[in-house]
XYZ file of C-alpha atoms in Angstrom:
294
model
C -164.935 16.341 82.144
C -165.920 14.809 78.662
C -165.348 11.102 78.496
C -165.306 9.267 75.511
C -166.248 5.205 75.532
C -164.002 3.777 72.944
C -165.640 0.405 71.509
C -166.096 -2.666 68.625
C -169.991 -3.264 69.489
C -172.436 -0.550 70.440
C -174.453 -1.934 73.498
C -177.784 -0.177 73.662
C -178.447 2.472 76.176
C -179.924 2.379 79.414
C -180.723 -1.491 79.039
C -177.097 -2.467 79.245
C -175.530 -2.945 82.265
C -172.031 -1.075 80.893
C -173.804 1.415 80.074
C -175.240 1.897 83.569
C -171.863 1.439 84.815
C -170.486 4.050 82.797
C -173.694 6.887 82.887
C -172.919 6.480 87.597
C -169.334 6.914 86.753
C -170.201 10.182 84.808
C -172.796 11.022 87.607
C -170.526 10.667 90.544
C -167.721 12.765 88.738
C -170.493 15.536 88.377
C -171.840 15.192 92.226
C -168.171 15.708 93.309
C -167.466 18.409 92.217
C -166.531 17.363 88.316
C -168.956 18.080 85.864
C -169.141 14.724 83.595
C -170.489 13.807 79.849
C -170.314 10.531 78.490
C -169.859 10.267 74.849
C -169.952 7.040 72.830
C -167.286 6.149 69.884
C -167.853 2.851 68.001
C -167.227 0.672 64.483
C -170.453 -1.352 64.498
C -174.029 -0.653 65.681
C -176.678 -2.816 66.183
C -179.015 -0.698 68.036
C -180.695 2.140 65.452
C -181.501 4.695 68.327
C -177.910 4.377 69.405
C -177.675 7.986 70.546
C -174.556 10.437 71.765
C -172.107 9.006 69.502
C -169.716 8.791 66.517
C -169.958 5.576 64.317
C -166.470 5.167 62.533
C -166.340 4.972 59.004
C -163.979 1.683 58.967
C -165.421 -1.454 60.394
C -161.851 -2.615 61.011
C -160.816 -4.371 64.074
C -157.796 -2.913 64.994
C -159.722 0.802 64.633
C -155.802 1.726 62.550
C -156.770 3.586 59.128
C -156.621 6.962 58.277
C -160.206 7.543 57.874
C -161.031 6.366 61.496
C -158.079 8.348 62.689
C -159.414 11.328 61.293
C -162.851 11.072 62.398
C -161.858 10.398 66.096
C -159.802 13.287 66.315
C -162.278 15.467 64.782
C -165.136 14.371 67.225
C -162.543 14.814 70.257
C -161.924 17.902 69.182
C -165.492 19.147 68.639
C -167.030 17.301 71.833
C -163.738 18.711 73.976
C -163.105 15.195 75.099
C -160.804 14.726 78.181
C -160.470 11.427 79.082
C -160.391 8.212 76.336
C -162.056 4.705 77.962
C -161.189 1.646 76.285
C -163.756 -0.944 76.484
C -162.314 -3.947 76.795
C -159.594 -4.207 73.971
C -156.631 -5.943 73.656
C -153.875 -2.773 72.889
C -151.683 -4.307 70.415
C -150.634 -4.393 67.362
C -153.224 -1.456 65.574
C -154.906 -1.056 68.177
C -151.999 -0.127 69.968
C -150.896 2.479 66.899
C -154.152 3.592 67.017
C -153.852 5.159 70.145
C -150.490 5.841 70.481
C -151.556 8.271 67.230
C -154.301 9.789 68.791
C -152.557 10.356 71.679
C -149.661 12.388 69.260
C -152.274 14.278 67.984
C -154.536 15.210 71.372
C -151.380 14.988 74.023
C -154.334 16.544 76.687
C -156.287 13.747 76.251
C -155.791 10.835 78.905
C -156.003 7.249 77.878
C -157.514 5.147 80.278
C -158.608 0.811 79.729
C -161.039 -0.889 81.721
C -160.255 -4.876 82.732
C -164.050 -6.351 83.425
C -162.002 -9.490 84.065
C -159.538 -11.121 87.052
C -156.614 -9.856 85.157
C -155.231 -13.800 84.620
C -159.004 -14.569 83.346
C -158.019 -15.844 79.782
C -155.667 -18.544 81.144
C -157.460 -19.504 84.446
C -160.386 -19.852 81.961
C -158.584 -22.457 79.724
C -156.970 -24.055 83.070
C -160.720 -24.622 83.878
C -161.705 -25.909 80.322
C -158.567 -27.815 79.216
C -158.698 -31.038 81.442
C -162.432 -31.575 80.274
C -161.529 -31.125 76.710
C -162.734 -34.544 74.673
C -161.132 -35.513 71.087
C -164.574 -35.421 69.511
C -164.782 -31.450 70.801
C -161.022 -30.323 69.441
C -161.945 -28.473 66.099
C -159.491 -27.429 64.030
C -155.708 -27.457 64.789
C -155.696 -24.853 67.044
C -158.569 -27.522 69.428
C -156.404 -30.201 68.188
C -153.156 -28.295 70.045
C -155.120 -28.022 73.290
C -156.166 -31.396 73.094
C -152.858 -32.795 73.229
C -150.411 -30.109 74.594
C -152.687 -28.766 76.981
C -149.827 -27.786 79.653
C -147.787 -26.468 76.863
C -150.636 -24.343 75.467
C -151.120 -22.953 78.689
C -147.374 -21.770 79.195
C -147.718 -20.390 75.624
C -151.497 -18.570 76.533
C -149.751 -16.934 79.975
C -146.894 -15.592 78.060
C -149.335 -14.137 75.051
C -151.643 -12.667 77.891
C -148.305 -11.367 80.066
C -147.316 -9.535 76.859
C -150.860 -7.884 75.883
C -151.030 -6.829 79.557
C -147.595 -5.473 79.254
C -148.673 -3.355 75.901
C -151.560 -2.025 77.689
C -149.830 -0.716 80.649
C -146.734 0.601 78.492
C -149.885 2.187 76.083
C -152.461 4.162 78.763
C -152.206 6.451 81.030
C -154.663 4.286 83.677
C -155.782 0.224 84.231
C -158.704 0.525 85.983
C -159.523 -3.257 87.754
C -162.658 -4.512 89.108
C -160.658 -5.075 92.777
C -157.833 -3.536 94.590
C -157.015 -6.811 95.092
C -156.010 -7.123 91.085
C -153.620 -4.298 91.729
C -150.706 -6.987 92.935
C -151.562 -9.662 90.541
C -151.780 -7.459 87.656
C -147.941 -6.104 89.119
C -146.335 -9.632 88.609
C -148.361 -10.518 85.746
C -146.109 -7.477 84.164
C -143.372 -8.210 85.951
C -143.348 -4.540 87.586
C -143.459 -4.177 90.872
C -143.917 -0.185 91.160
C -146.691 0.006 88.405
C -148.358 2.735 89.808
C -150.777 3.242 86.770
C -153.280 1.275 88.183
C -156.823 1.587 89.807
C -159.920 -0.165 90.811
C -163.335 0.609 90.208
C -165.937 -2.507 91.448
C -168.320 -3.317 88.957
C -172.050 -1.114 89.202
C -175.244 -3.090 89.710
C -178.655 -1.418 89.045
C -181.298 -1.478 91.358
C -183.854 -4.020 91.122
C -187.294 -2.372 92.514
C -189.843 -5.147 93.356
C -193.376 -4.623 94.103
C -193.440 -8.312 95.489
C -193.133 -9.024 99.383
C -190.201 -11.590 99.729
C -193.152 -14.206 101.198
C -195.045 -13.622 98.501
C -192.371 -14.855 96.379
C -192.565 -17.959 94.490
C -190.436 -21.010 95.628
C -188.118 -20.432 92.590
C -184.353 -21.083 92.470
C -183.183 -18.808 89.359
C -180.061 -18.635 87.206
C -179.570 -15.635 84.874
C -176.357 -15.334 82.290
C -174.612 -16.539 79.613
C -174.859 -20.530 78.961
C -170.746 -20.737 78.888
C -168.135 -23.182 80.595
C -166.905 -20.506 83.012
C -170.361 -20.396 84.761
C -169.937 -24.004 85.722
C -173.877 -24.837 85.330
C -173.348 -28.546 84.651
C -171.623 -28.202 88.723
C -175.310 -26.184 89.443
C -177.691 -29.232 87.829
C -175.568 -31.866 89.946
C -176.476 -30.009 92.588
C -180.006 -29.812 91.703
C -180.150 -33.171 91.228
C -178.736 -34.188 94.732
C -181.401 -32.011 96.202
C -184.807 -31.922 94.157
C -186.653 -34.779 95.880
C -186.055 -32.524 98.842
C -187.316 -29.857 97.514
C -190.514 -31.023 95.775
C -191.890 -27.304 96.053
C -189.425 -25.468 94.238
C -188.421 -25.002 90.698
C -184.569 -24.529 89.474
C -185.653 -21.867 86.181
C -182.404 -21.203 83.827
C -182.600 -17.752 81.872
C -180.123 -17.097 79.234
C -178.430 -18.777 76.131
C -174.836 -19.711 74.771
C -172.456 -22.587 73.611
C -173.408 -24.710 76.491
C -177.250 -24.744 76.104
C -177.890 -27.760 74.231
C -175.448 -29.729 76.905
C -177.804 -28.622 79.611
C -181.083 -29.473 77.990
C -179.441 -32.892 77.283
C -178.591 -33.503 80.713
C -181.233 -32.295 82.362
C -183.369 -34.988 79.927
C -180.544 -37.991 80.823
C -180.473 -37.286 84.153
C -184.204 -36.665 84.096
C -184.306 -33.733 86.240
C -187.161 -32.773 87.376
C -188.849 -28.761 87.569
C -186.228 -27.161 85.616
C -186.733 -24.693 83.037
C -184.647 -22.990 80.360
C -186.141 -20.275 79.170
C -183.647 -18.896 76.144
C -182.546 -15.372 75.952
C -185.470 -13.572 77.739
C -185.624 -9.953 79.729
C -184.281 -11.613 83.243
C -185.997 -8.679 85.724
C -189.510 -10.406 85.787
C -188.419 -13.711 86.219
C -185.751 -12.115 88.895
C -188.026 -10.328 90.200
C -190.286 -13.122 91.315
C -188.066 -15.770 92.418
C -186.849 -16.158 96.371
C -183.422 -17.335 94.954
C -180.776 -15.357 92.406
């Protein structure tokens, strides 16, 4: 079975944790019995030793133009391709064309999408985000909406994400979910109670080998990921707060980056925290790899 990993961004190999995900799907197939090959097919690369793949010739969005078209259809014919993963798209408008043509031209093919969200993530998101909105942090009209219509923009958000999870069901062949448990909720989020289309597949996590006895540890409380309101980490320096004179021994280090970055720096020099770290964007595995706390 030849899969093919349809995509905007090309995330580097072996580094990546989608990628990982993706090279144990193919290797599971293959040690049961179906032997699995995992190409890659993408508009933009930032990774030069991007390997196993075809970069389209039209950096468009919506992957709809004849030249992209082409190309795909020539690649899935020359690689034998049997199964089509979308990674991650919304399937409307061109997108949705897209492969509703390359399905006209390669009916064998199977179109599946992956959801590496709760499917209601966009609007419980916002539901999060909206009530701490301030005036000074509404940009544009669009901030300016949610600033003062927040309950309305959030009726309008669940019927826009209702109708792009509609179009992707009514467009593939498969939803794969992270949970069975999504199975139901994606059902009345389309309004379809028999959707049988649907799957789950839990999310892969790679192996972290340490050479470092767990008492040899150092006292380190570590947070790895993206600096963004969804990973509440104002909530995780309150807590800090309430409990470093308790813990005059340990360190709280913070590895990643993102929109919310500055705002923790900033707090954690009002609130004059003390032993916390941010580190940036580094490679988290050391500093993982030596702390007693993830």
């Amino acid at each position: 079975m030849n899969i093919l990993i349809l995509q905007s961004k090309a995330f580097p190999h072996r580094a990546n944790s989608f990628c990982y995900f993706y090279t144990q799907l193919t290797e599971w197939l293959t040690a049961h019995g179906a032997a699995s090959r995992l190409f890659f097919c993408y508009l933009r690369v930032d990774d030069s030793g991007f390997e196993n793949g075809l970069h389209l010739p039209d950096d468009y969005e919506g992957f709809y133009t004849p030249r992209n078209i082409e190309a795909a259809c020539t690649y899935i014919a020359e690689k034998r391709i049997d199964v089509i993963l979308d990674y991650s798209h919304i399937i409307t408008g061109d997108t949705r064309r897209f492969f509703l043509e390359i399905r006209r031209r390669n009916p064998q093919v199977k179109l599946f999408t992956m959801i590496h969200n709760c499917p209601k993530h966009t609007t419980q998101l916002k539901a999060y985000v909206l009530p701490k909105l301030k005036l000074k942090d509404a940009h544009g009209p669009k901030g300016l909406f949610q600033w003062m219509f927040p309950r309305l923009y959030l009726f309008l958000l669940k019927r826009v994400e209702s109708y792009q999870n509609i179009s992707a069901y009514n467009t593939m062949d498969e939803i794969v979910l992270l949970s069975p448990s999504y199975i139901p909720e994606f059902r009345r989020l389309i309004g379809k109670k028999d959707a049988s289309r649907l799957s789950a597949i839990p999310n892969a996590i790679k192996p972290v080998e340490s050479n470092i006895p767990i008492e040899q540890k150092k006292k380190e409380i570590i947070f790895v990921g993206r600096f963004d309101p969804e990973k509440g980490l104002p909530k995780l320096l309150k807590i800090w707060e309430m409990v470093q004179d308790e813990l005059p021994e340990w360190n709280l280090i913070m590895v990643g980056d993102g929109g919310k970055y500055k705002e923790c720096a900033q707090m954690i020099a009002d609130k004059k925290l003390k032993r916390v770290r941010l580190t940036g964007h580094q490679m988290s595995i050391p500093y993982i790899d030596r702390a007693s706390i993830l």
